[in-house]
Coordinates of C-alpha atoms in Angstrom, one line a residue:
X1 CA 65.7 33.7 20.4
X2 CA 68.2 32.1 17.8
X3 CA 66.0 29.4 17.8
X4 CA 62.9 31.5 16.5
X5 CA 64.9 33.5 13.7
X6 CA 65.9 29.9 12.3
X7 CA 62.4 28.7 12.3
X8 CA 61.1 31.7 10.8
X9 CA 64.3 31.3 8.1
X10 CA 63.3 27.8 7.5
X11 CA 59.6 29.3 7.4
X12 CA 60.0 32.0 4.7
X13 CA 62.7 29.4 2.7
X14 CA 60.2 27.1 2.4
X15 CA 57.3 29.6 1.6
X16 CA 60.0 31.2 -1.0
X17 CA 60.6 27.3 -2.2
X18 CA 56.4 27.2 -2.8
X19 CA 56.3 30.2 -4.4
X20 CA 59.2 29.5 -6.7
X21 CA 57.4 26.6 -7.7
X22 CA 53.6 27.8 -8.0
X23 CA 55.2 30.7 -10.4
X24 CA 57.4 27.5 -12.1
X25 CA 54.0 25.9 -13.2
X26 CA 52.2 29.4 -14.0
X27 CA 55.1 30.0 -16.1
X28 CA 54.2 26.9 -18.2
X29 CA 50.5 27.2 -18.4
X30 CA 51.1 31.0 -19.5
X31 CA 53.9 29.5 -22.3
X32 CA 51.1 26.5 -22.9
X33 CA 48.3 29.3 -23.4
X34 CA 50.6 31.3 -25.6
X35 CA 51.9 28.6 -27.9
X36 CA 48.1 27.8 -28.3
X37 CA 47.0 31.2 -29.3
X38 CA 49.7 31.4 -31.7
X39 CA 48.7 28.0 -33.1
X40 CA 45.7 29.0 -34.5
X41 CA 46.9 31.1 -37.3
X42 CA 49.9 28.8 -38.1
X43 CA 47.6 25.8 -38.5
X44 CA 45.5 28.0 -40.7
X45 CA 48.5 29.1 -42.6
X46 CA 49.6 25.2 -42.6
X47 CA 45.8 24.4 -43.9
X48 CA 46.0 27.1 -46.8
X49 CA 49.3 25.5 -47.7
X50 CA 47.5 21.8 -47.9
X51 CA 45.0 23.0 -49.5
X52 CA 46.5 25.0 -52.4
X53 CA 48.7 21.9 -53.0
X54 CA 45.3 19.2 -53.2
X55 CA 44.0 22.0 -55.7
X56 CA 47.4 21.7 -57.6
X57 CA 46.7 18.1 -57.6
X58 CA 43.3 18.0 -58.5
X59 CA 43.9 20.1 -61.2
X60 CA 45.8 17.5 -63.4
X61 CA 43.2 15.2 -63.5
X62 CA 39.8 17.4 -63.9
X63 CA 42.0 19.4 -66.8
X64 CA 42.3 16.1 -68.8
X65 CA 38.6 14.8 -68.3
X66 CA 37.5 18.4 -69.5
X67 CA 39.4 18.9 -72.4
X68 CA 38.8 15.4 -73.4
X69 CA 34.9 15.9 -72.3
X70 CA 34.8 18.8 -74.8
X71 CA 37.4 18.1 -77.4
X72 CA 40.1 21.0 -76.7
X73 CA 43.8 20.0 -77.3
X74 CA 45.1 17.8 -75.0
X75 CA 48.2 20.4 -75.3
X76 CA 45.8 23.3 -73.2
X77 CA 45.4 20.0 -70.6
X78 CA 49.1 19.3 -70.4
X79 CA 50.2 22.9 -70.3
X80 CA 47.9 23.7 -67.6
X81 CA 48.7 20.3 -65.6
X82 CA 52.6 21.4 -66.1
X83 CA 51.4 24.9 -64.3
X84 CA 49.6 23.2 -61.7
X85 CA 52.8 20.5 -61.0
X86 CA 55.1 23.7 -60.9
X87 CA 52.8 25.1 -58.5
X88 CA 52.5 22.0 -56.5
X89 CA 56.7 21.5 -56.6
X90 CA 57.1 25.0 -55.7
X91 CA 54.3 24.6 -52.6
X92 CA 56.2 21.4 -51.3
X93 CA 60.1 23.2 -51.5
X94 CA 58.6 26.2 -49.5
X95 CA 56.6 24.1 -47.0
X96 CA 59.8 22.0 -46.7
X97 CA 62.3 24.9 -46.5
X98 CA 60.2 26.4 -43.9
X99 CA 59.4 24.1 -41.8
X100 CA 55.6 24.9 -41.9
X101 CA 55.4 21.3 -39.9
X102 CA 57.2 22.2 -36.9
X103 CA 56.5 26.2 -37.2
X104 CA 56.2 27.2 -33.7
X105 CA 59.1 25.0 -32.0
X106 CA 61.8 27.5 -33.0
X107 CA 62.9 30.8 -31.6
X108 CA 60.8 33.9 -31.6
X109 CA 63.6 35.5 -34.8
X110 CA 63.7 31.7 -36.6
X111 CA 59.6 31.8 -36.3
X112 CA 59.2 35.3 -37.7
X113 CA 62.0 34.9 -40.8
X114 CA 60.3 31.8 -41.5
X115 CA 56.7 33.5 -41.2
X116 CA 58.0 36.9 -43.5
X117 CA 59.7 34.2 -46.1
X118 CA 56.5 32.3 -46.1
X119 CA 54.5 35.9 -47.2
X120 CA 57.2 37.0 -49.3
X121 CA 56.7 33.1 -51.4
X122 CA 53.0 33.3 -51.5
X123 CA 52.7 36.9 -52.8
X124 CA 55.5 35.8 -55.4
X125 CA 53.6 32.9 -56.8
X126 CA 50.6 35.1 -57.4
X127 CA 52.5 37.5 -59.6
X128 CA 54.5 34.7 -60.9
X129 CA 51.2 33.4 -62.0
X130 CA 49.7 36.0 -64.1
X131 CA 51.9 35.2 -66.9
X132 CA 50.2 31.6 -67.5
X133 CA 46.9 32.9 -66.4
X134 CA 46.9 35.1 -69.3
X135 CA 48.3 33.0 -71.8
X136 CA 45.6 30.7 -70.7
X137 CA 42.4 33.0 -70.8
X138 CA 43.8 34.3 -74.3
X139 CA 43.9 30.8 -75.6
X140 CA 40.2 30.2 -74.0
X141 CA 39.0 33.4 -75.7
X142 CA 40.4 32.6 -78.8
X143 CA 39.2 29.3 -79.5
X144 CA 35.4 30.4 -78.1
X145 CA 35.5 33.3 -80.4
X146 CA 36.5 31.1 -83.1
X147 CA 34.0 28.7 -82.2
X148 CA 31.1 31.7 -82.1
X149 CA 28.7 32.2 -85.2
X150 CA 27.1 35.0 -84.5
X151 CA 27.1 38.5 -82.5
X152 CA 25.2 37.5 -79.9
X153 CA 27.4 34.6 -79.1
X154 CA 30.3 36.7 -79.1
X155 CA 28.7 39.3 -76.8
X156 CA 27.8 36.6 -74.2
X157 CA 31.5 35.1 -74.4
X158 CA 32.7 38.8 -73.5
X159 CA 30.3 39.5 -70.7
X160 CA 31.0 35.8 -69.4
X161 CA 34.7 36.4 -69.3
X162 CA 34.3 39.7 -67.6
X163 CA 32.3 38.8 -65.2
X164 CA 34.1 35.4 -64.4
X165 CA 37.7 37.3 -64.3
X166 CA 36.5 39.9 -62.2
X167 CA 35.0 37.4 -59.6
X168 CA 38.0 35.6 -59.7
X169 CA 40.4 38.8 -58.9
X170 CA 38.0 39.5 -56.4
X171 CA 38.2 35.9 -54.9
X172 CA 41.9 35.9 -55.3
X173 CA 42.4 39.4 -53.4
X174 CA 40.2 38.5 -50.1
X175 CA 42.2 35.0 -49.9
X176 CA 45.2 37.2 -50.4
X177 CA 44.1 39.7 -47.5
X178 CA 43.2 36.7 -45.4
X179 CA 46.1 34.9 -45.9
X180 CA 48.0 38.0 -45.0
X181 CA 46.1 39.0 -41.9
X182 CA 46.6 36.0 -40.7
X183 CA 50.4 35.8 -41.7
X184 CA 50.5 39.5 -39.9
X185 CA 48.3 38.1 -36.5
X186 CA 50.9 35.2 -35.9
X187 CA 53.7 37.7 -36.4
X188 CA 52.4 40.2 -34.5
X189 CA 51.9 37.7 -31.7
X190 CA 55.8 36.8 -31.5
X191 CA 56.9 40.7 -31.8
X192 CA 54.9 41.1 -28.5

């Protein structure tokens, strides 16, 4: 009878030892799943980051050509390049503070700080950026106006302008809800 209860001990250890293993590996395929779900929006995130800083540094360049293509001040090229290369340096500092590289290897609280600093920066830069955007539309409207001979010309510029900023707010405010939904989906998926 001794003999029996030992087997059936060795029995259930070793069923208990299986079982402690088969939950081991569906521990890490749930934690594999998981970290892929979450890598979605954080290579997004990563991808708007890249990409706002290729725009910064295309920007240089296709300022110069135009303004040379069309005889404007090389001053509105260089003032707008500076805008773009502070954009660009202030893109790289945040991506590099961050850590937008390695985003998901830290801790759940590390991850979200990094996630709600990474908001708080981008929604920043936009109002940071209406100051230059202004002072560079005034200066475009200026110098067309100046350039205009006749009502007409004028009236076009004006409906032009509107029409252009207002597509561009609107532009600007869906990237900015994206780019905070998706901000909000990734941090919503480490609160959980």
């Amino acid at each position: 009878m001794g003999i029996n209860i030992e087997k059936e001990l060795q029995t259930l250890k070793s069923e208990y030892d299986l079982f402690k293993e088969e939950l081991g590996k569906q521990k890490t395929v749930n934690e594999k799943f998981f970290k892929s779900l979450r890598k979605r929006p954080a290579m997004a995130i990563s991808k708007e980051i890249r990409d706002r800083m290729w725009g910064d540094i295309l920007t240089v360049p296709m300022i110069i050509v135009i303004c040379i293509h069309i005889n404007w001040p090389i001053l509105f090229a260089l003032l707008v390049s500076l805008w773009a290369l502070a954009d660009l340096g202030a893109s790289l500092w945040v991506s590099r503070k961050l850590g937008m590289e390695n985003l998901l290897n830290g801790d759940v609280r590390t991850v979200t700080e990094k996630i709600a600093g990474y908001r708080k920066f981008y929604a920043g830069t936009l109002i940071a950026s209406i100051v230059p955007l202004t002072a560079m539309l005034t200066y475009i409207f200026m110098r067309l106006y100046a350039q205009a001979n006749d009502a007409a010309t004028v009236r076009l510029i004006t409906v032009a302008g509107i029409v252009s900023i207002a597509v561009g707010i609107v532009i600007t405010l869906l990237q900015y809800k994206k780019h905070m939904r998706r901000c909000n989906e990734l941090l919503d998926e480490f609160r959980e």
